[in-house]
Amino acid sequence: GAVVSQHPSWVICKSGTSVKIECRSLDFQATTMFWYRQFPKQSLMLMATSNEGSKATYEQGVEKDKFLINHASLTLSTLTVTSAHPEDSSFYICSAIRGARWETQYFGPGTRLLVL
Amino acid sequence: KNEVEQSPQNLTAQEGEFITINCSYSVGISALHWLQQHPGGGIVSLFMLSSGKKKHGRLIATINIQEKHSSLHITASHPRDSAVYICAVKETSGSRLTFGEGTQLTVNP
């Protein structure tokens, strides 16, 4: 089956630093990837849609200057949390659509971010 | 009212019991996903349905498009089935998924 990886799996950083999270589709090309955030005891919340070679589309309320998304290749999208603060501590999950099959999304294992 | 509603929110069962988790939605969809999230957080896609019924091992998923309802069944439940089960729908238009709030399942030995 299709595999999506994320790196790192967890990260602890100091307030004010920037953190980059990678999402890779290992055995397929993904023109579209999604970034989600999940707070404890809550469901996934879509942050942005990442399209290869173009600017990401952000959901309402998500600051695009704070959460920088780059989808430079068909197998890699990155999310950079700039000037991280404790309230950014969360579980970040990516998913990828295989080719043009919009109905099928493959999820990454997630990245747990703790900002001190 | 959420577009995707799951019931129950929490479910505790004894090992071996038959389990049903329900999902109702209010929008037109092209596909429905059942996802499993373990305590560590990683998400596994269990099923993607657009009609009928699918079976994988002890898991069965059904969907009734007319009634806008789907069920996930687990036969002969096991403690390792303990997880959060999430229903997500892909609306007919657009590419995003809309998620239910999840059902926390605990299976006791």
Short mmCIF file of N, CA, C and O in Angstrom, two decimals, chain B residues 10-106:
data_model
loop_
_atom_site.label_atom_id
_atom_site.label_comp_id
_atom_site.label_asym_id
_atom_site.label_seq_id
_atom_site.Cartn_x
_atom_site.Cartn_y
_atom_site.Cartn_z
N ASN B 10 -17.84 7.46 23.22
CA ASN B 10 -16.98 6.54 23.97
C ASN B 10 -17.66 5.18 24.04
O ASN B 10 -18.88 5.09 24.19
N LEU B 11 -16.85 4.14 23.94
CA LEU B 11 -17.39 2.79 23.96
C LEU B 11 -16.41 1.87 24.67
O LEU B 11 -15.24 1.83 24.31
N THR B 12 -16.91 1.18 25.68
CA THR B 12 -16.10 0.21 26.39
C THR B 12 -16.71 -1.16 26.20
O THR B 12 -17.93 -1.33 26.35
N ALA B 13 -15.89 -2.12 25.82
CA ALA B 13 -16.38 -3.47 25.55
C ALA B 13 -15.47 -4.50 26.18
O ALA B 13 -14.31 -4.21 26.54
N GLN B 14 -15.99 -5.69 26.33
CA GLN B 14 -15.19 -6.82 26.80
C GLN B 14 -14.65 -7.56 25.59
O GLN B 14 -15.29 -7.64 24.53
N GLU B 15 -13.47 -8.10 25.77
CA GLU B 15 -12.85 -8.86 24.69
C GLU B 15 -13.82 -9.89 24.13
O GLU B 15 -14.48 -10.61 24.87
N GLY B 16 -13.89 -9.95 22.82
CA GLY B 16 -14.77 -10.90 22.17
C GLY B 16 -16.11 -10.33 21.72
O GLY B 16 -16.80 -10.95 20.90
N GLU B 17 -16.47 -9.19 22.24
CA GLU B 17 -17.76 -8.60 21.89
C GLU B 17 -17.77 -8.06 20.46
O GLU B 17 -16.74 -7.69 19.91
N PHE B 18 -18.98 -8.01 19.91
CA PHE B 18 -19.21 -7.41 18.59
C PHE B 18 -19.46 -5.92 18.80
O PHE B 18 -20.27 -5.53 19.64
N ILE B 19 -18.76 -5.10 18.03
CA ILE B 19 -18.80 -3.66 18.24
C ILE B 19 -19.31 -2.97 16.99
O ILE B 19 -18.95 -3.35 15.87
N THR B 20 -20.13 -1.95 17.20
CA THR B 20 -20.61 -1.13 16.08
C THR B 20 -20.41 0.35 16.40
O THR B 20 -20.78 0.80 17.49
N ILE B 21 -19.83 1.05 15.47
CA ILE B 21 -19.67 2.50 15.56
C ILE B 21 -20.40 3.10 14.37
O ILE B 21 -20.27 2.62 13.24
N ASN B 22 -21.17 4.15 14.64
CA ASN B 22 -22.00 4.74 13.61
C ASN B 22 -21.52 6.12 13.19
O ASN B 22 -20.93 6.86 13.98
N CYS B 23 -21.81 6.45 11.94
CA CYS B 23 -21.44 7.75 11.39
C CYS B 23 -22.58 8.24 10.51
O CYS B 23 -23.01 7.52 9.58
N SER B 24 -23.06 9.44 10.79
CA SER B 24 -24.08 10.07 9.96
C SER B 24 -23.55 11.38 9.43
O SER B 24 -22.81 12.09 10.12
N TYR B 25 -23.93 11.72 8.22
CA TYR B 25 -23.43 12.94 7.61
C TYR B 25 -24.57 13.65 6.90
O TYR B 25 -25.59 13.04 6.57
N SER B 26 -24.38 14.93 6.67
CA SER B 26 -25.50 15.74 6.15
C SER B 26 -25.21 16.34 4.78
O SER B 26 -26.05 17.07 4.25
N VAL B 27 -24.07 16.02 4.22
CA VAL B 27 -23.69 16.61 2.93
C VAL B 27 -23.60 15.52 1.87
O VAL B 27 -23.52 14.33 2.19
N GLY B 28 -23.60 15.95 0.62
CA GLY B 28 -23.40 15.00 -0.46
C GLY B 28 -21.94 14.60 -0.51
O GLY B 28 -21.07 15.46 -0.42
N ILE B 29 -21.68 13.31 -0.63
CA ILE B 29 -20.30 12.86 -0.58
C ILE B 29 -19.97 12.00 -1.77
O ILE B 29 -20.85 11.41 -2.42
N SER B 30 -18.67 11.91 -2.05
CA SER B 30 -18.21 10.97 -3.07
C SER B 30 -17.49 9.78 -2.43
O SER B 30 -17.29 8.76 -3.09
N ALA B 31 -17.09 9.93 -1.18
CA ALA B 31 -16.42 8.83 -0.49
C ALA B 31 -16.46 9.06 1.01
O ALA B 31 -16.55 10.20 1.48
N LEU B 32 -16.39 7.96 1.74
CA LEU B 32 -16.35 8.02 3.20
C LEU B 32 -15.18 7.17 3.67
O LEU B 32 -14.96 6.06 3.18
N HIS B 33 -14.42 7.71 4.62
CA HIS B 33 -13.26 7.00 5.16
C HIS B 33 -13.52 6.60 6.60
O HIS B 33 -14.11 7.37 7.35
N TRP B 34 -13.04 5.44 6.97
CA TRP B 34 -12.91 5.09 8.38
C TRP B 34 -11.42 5.02 8.70
O TRP B 34 -10.65 4.33 8.02
N LEU B 35 -11.05 5.75 9.73
CA LEU B 35 -9.65 5.85 10.14
C LEU B 35 -9.51 5.34 11.57
O LEU B 35 -10.43 5.44 12.37
N GLN B 36 -8.32 4.84 11.86
CA GLN B 36 -8.03 4.37 13.22
C GLN B 36 -6.82 5.15 13.72
O GLN B 36 -5.81 5.25 13.03
N GLN B 37 -6.96 5.70 14.92
CA GLN B 37 -5.85 6.44 15.53
C GLN B 37 -5.51 5.83 16.87
O GLN B 37 -6.32 5.85 17.79
N HIS B 38 -4.28 5.31 16.98
CA HIS B 38 -3.83 4.70 18.22
C HIS B 38 -3.32 5.77 19.18
O HIS B 38 -3.06 6.91 18.77
N PRO B 39 -3.15 5.41 20.45
CA PRO B 39 -2.72 6.41 21.44
C PRO B 39 -1.47 7.18 21.04
O PRO B 39 -1.32 8.32 21.39
N GLY B 40 -0.56 6.57 20.31
CA GLY B 40 0.63 7.28 19.86
C GLY B 40 0.34 8.36 18.85
O GLY B 40 1.18 9.23 18.61
N GLY B 41 -0.84 8.32 18.25
CA GLY B 41 -1.27 9.39 17.36
C GLY B 41 -1.34 9.03 15.90
O GLY B 41 -2.10 9.65 15.15
N GLY B 42 -0.55 8.06 15.46
CA GLY B 42 -0.53 7.75 14.04
C GLY B 42 -1.89 7.28 13.54
O GLY B 42 -2.64 6.61 14.23
N ILE B 43 -2.21 7.68 12.32
CA ILE B 43 -3.50 7.36 11.74
C ILE B 43 -3.34 6.30 10.66
O ILE B 43 -2.46 6.39 9.81
N VAL B 44 -4.23 5.32 10.72
CA VAL B 44 -4.25 4.27 9.72
C VAL B 44 -5.59 4.33 9.01
O VAL B 44 -6.64 4.42 9.66
N SER B 45 -5.55 4.31 7.72
CA SER B 45 -6.80 4.30 6.96
C SER B 45 -7.31 2.87 6.89
O SER B 45 -6.62 1.98 6.40
N LEU B 46 -8.53 2.64 7.41
CA LEU B 46 -9.09 1.30 7.44
C LEU B 46 -9.87 0.99 6.16
O LEU B 46 -9.70 -0.06 5.55
N PHE B 47 -10.75 1.91 5.81
CA PHE B 47 -11.61 1.69 4.65
C PHE B 47 -11.87 3.01 3.96
O PHE B 47 -11.90 4.06 4.59
N MET B 48 -12.10 2.89 2.67
CA MET B 48 -12.65 3.99 1.89
C MET B 48 -13.83 3.43 1.11
O MET B 48 -13.68 2.45 0.38
N LEU B 49 -15.01 4.00 1.36
CA LEU B 49 -16.24 3.47 0.79
C LEU B 49 -16.94 4.52 -0.05
O LEU B 49 -16.97 5.69 0.31
N SER B 50 -17.55 4.07 -1.12
CA SER B 50 -18.48 4.95 -1.83
C SER B 50 -19.85 4.29 -1.95
O SER B 50 -20.84 4.97 -2.26
N SER B 51 -19.90 3.00 -1.69
CA SER B 51 -21.18 2.29 -1.70
C SER B 51 -21.00 0.92 -1.08
O SER B 51 -19.87 0.41 -1.00
N GLY B 52 -22.10 0.32 -0.63
CA GLY B 52 -22.10 -1.07 -0.23
C GLY B 52 -21.34 -1.38 1.03
O GLY B 52 -21.52 -0.75 2.07
N LYS B 53 -20.50 -2.38 0.95
CA LYS B 53 -19.89 -2.99 2.12
C LYS B 53 -18.48 -3.43 1.78
O LYS B 53 -18.22 -3.88 0.67
N LYS B 54 -17.58 -3.28 2.78
CA LYS B 54 -16.23 -3.82 2.62
C LYS B 54 -15.85 -4.56 3.88
O LYS B 54 -16.28 -4.21 4.98
N LYS B 55 -15.01 -5.58 3.71
CA LYS B 55 -14.58 -6.40 4.84
C LYS B 55 -13.07 -6.58 4.77
O LYS B 55 -12.51 -6.82 3.70
N HIS B 56 -12.44 -6.43 5.94
CA HIS B 56 -11.01 -6.71 6.02
C HIS B 56 -10.74 -7.34 7.36
O HIS B 56 -10.77 -6.68 8.41
N GLY B 57 -10.49 -8.65 7.33
CA GLY B 57 -10.26 -9.35 8.59
C GLY B 57 -11.51 -9.30 9.46
O GLY B 57 -12.59 -9.69 9.03
N ARG B 58 -11.34 -8.79 10.68
CA ARG B 58 -12.47 -8.71 11.61
C ARG B 58 -13.26 -7.41 11.47
O ARG B 58 -14.20 -7.16 12.22
N LEU B 59 -12.86 -6.58 10.55
CA LEU B 59 -13.51 -5.29 10.38
C LEU B 59 -14.44 -5.32 9.18
O LEU B 59 -14.09 -5.86 8.12
N ILE B 60 -15.61 -4.72 9.37
CA ILE B 60 -16.58 -4.61 8.29
C ILE B 60 -17.09 -3.17 8.28
O ILE B 60 -17.42 -2.62 9.33
N ALA B 61 -17.16 -2.58 7.10
CA ALA B 61 -17.71 -1.23 6.98
C ALA B 61 -18.83 -1.26 5.95
O ALA B 61 -18.71 -1.89 4.90
N THR B 62 -19.91 -0.57 6.30
CA THR B 62 -21.05 -0.47 5.39
C THR B 62 -21.43 0.98 5.21
O THR B 62 -21.15 1.83 6.07
N ILE B 63 -22.05 1.28 4.11
CA ILE B 63 -22.52 2.62 3.87
C ILE B 63 -23.86 2.57 3.14
O ILE B 63 -24.07 1.72 2.26
N ASN B 64 -24.78 3.46 3.56
CA ASN B 64 -26.07 3.61 2.91
C ASN B 64 -26.14 5.05 2.42
O ASN B 64 -26.34 5.98 3.21
N ILE B 65 -25.93 5.23 1.14
CA ILE B 65 -25.84 6.58 0.58
C ILE B 65 -27.18 7.32 0.72
O ILE B 65 -27.21 8.51 1.02
N GLN B 66 -28.27 6.61 0.52
CA GLN B 66 -29.58 7.27 0.60
C GLN B 66 -29.86 7.78 2.00
O GLN B 66 -30.39 8.87 2.18
N GLU B 67 -29.47 6.98 3.00
CA GLU B 67 -29.72 7.39 4.38
C GLU B 67 -28.57 8.22 4.95
O GLU B 67 -28.64 8.66 6.10
N LYS B 68 -27.51 8.39 4.20
CA LYS B 68 -26.33 9.16 4.64
C LYS B 68 -25.82 8.62 5.97
O LYS B 68 -25.66 9.36 6.97
N HIS B 69 -25.53 7.35 5.96
CA HIS B 69 -25.13 6.69 7.19
C HIS B 69 -24.14 5.58 6.88
O HIS B 69 -24.25 4.87 5.87
N SER B 70 -23.16 5.45 7.76
CA SER B 70 -22.18 4.38 7.63
C SER B 70 -21.95 3.76 9.00
O SER B 70 -22.09 4.43 10.03
N SER B 71 -21.61 2.49 9.00
CA SER B 71 -21.27 1.79 10.24
C SER B 71 -19.95 1.06 10.08
O SER B 71 -19.63 0.56 9.00
N LEU B 72 -19.21 1.03 11.18
CA LEU B 72 -18.00 0.23 11.27
C LEU B 72 -18.24 -0.85 12.32
O LEU B 72 -18.62 -0.54 13.45
N HIS B 73 -18.06 -2.09 11.93
CA HIS B 73 -18.26 -3.21 12.85
C HIS B 73 -16.92 -3.90 13.10
O HIS B 73 -16.10 -4.05 12.18
N ILE B 74 -16.74 -4.30 14.34
CA ILE B 74 -15.58 -5.11 14.71
C ILE B 74 -16.10 -6.40 15.32
O ILE B 74 -16.82 -6.37 16.34
N THR B 75 -15.75 -7.50 14.72
CA THR B 75 -16.16 -8.80 15.28
C THR B 75 -15.05 -9.34 16.17
O THR B 75 -13.86 -9.04 15.95
N ALA B 76 -15.44 -10.09 17.20
CA ALA B 76 -14.47 -10.70 18.11
C ALA B 76 -13.43 -9.69 18.56
O ALA B 76 -12.23 -9.86 18.35
N SER B 77 -13.89 -8.62 19.18
CA SER B 77 -13.00 -7.52 19.54
C SER B 77 -11.87 -7.99 20.47
O SER B 77 -12.00 -8.96 21.23
N HIS B 78 -10.77 -7.25 20.38
CA HIS B 78 -9.55 -7.59 21.10
C HIS B 78 -9.00 -6.32 21.73
O HIS B 78 -9.18 -5.23 21.17
N PRO B 79 -8.30 -6.42 22.85
CA PRO B 79 -7.72 -5.20 23.45
C PRO B 79 -6.88 -4.37 22.48
O PRO B 79 -6.83 -3.15 22.60
N ARG B 80 -6.24 -5.01 21.53
CA ARG B 80 -5.43 -4.23 20.58
C ARG B 80 -6.28 -3.39 19.63
O ARG B 80 -5.75 -2.54 18.91
N ASP B 81 -7.60 -3.62 19.64
CA ASP B 81 -8.50 -2.77 18.85
C ASP B 81 -8.76 -1.44 19.53
O ASP B 81 -9.37 -0.54 18.94
N SER B 82 -8.32 -1.31 20.77
CA SER B 82 -8.54 -0.06 21.51
C SER B 82 -7.85 1.09 20.78
O SER B 82 -6.64 1.06 20.56
N ALA B 83 -8.64 2.08 20.42
CA ALA B 83 -8.13 3.20 19.63
C ALA B 83 -9.28 4.19 19.45
O ALA B 83 -10.41 3.94 19.89
N VAL B 84 -8.97 5.29 18.79
CA VAL B 84 -10.02 6.21 18.37
C VAL B 84 -10.35 5.92 16.91
O VAL B 84 -9.44 5.83 16.08
N TYR B 85 -11.62 5.76 16.62
CA TYR B 85 -12.06 5.50 15.26
C TYR B 85 -12.74 6.75 14.72
O TYR B 85 -13.64 7.30 15.35
N ILE B 86 -12.28 7.18 13.57
CA ILE B 86 -12.73 8.44 13.01
C ILE B 86 -13.38 8.21 11.66
O ILE B 86 -12.85 7.50 10.80
N CYS B 87 -14.54 8.83 11.50
CA CYS B 87 -15.24 8.81 10.22
C CYS B 87 -14.94 10.13 9.51
O CYS B 87 -14.97 11.21 10.14
N ALA B 88 -14.62 10.07 8.24
CA ALA B 88 -14.35 11.30 7.48
C ALA B 88 -14.99 11.17 6.10
O ALA B 88 -14.93 10.10 5.49
N VAL B 89 -15.59 12.26 5.64
CA VAL B 89 -16.25 12.21 4.35
C VAL B 89 -15.59 13.19 3.39
O VAL B 89 -15.13 14.26 3.78
N LYS B 90 -15.54 12.78 2.14
CA LYS B 90 -15.09 13.67 1.09
C LYS B 90 -16.35 14.17 0.38
O LYS B 90 -17.08 13.38 -0.21
N GLU B 91 -16.58 15.47 0.48
CA GLU B 91 -17.76 16.03 -0.16
C GLU B 91 -17.65 15.91 -1.67
O GLU B 91 -16.57 15.82 -2.24
N THR B 92 -18.81 15.93 -2.30
CA THR B 92 -18.86 15.76 -3.75
C THR B 92 -18.02 16.80 -4.47
O THR B 92 -17.34 16.51 -5.45
N SER B 93 -18.07 18.03 -3.97
CA SER B 93 -17.25 19.08 -4.57
C SER B 93 -16.05 19.33 -3.68
O SER B 93 -16.15 19.27 -2.46
N GLY B 94 -14.92 19.61 -4.27
CA GLY B 94 -13.72 19.91 -3.50
C GLY B 94 -12.92 18.67 -3.16
O GLY B 94 -13.30 17.55 -3.48
N SER B 95 -11.81 18.90 -2.49
CA SER B 95 -10.90 17.81 -2.19
C SER B 95 -10.73 17.53 -0.70
O SER B 95 -10.16 16.54 -0.32
N ARG B 96 -11.28 18.41 0.14
CA ARG B 96 -11.01 18.26 1.56
C ARG B 96 -11.89 17.19 2.19
O ARG B 96 -12.97 16.87 1.70
N LEU B 97 -11.39 16.65 3.30
CA LEU B 97 -12.17 15.73 4.10
C LEU B 97 -12.79 16.48 5.28
O LEU B 97 -12.19 17.39 5.83
N THR B 98 -13.98 16.08 5.65
CA THR B 98 -14.62 16.59 6.85
C THR B 98 -14.68 15.45 7.85
O THR B 98 -15.18 14.37 7.53
N PHE B 99 -14.17 15.71 9.05
CA PHE B 99 -13.99 14.65 10.03
C PHE B 99 -15.07 14.66 11.10
O PHE B 99 -15.53 15.71 11.53
N GLY B 100 -15.45 13.47 11.54
CA GLY B 100 -16.23 13.36 12.76
C GLY B 100 -15.30 13.53 13.96
O GLY B 100 -14.08 13.60 13.81
N GLU B 101 -15.89 13.60 15.13
CA GLU B 101 -15.09 13.85 16.33
C GLU B 101 -14.45 12.60 16.89
O GLU B 101 -13.67 12.66 17.84
N GLY B 102 -14.77 11.47 16.30
CA GLY B 102 -14.11 10.24 16.73
C GLY B 102 -14.86 9.49 17.81
O GLY B 102 -15.63 10.08 18.58
N THR B 103 -14.63 8.21 17.85
CA THR B 103 -15.18 7.33 18.89
C THR B 103 -14.03 6.65 19.59
O THR B 103 -13.22 5.97 18.96
N GLN B 104 -13.92 6.88 20.88
CA GLN B 104 -12.87 6.24 21.68
C GLN B 104 -13.35 4.85 22.07
O GLN B 104 -14.30 4.71 22.83
N LEU B 105 -12.68 3.83 21.56
CA LEU B 105 -13.03 2.45 21.89
C LEU B 105 -11.99 1.87 22.84
O LEU B 105 -10.79 1.96 22.59
N THR B 106 -12.47 1.29 23.91
CA THR B 106 -11.62 0.57 24.85
C THR B 106 -12.13 -0.85 24.97
O THR B 106 -13.31 -1.05 25.30
#
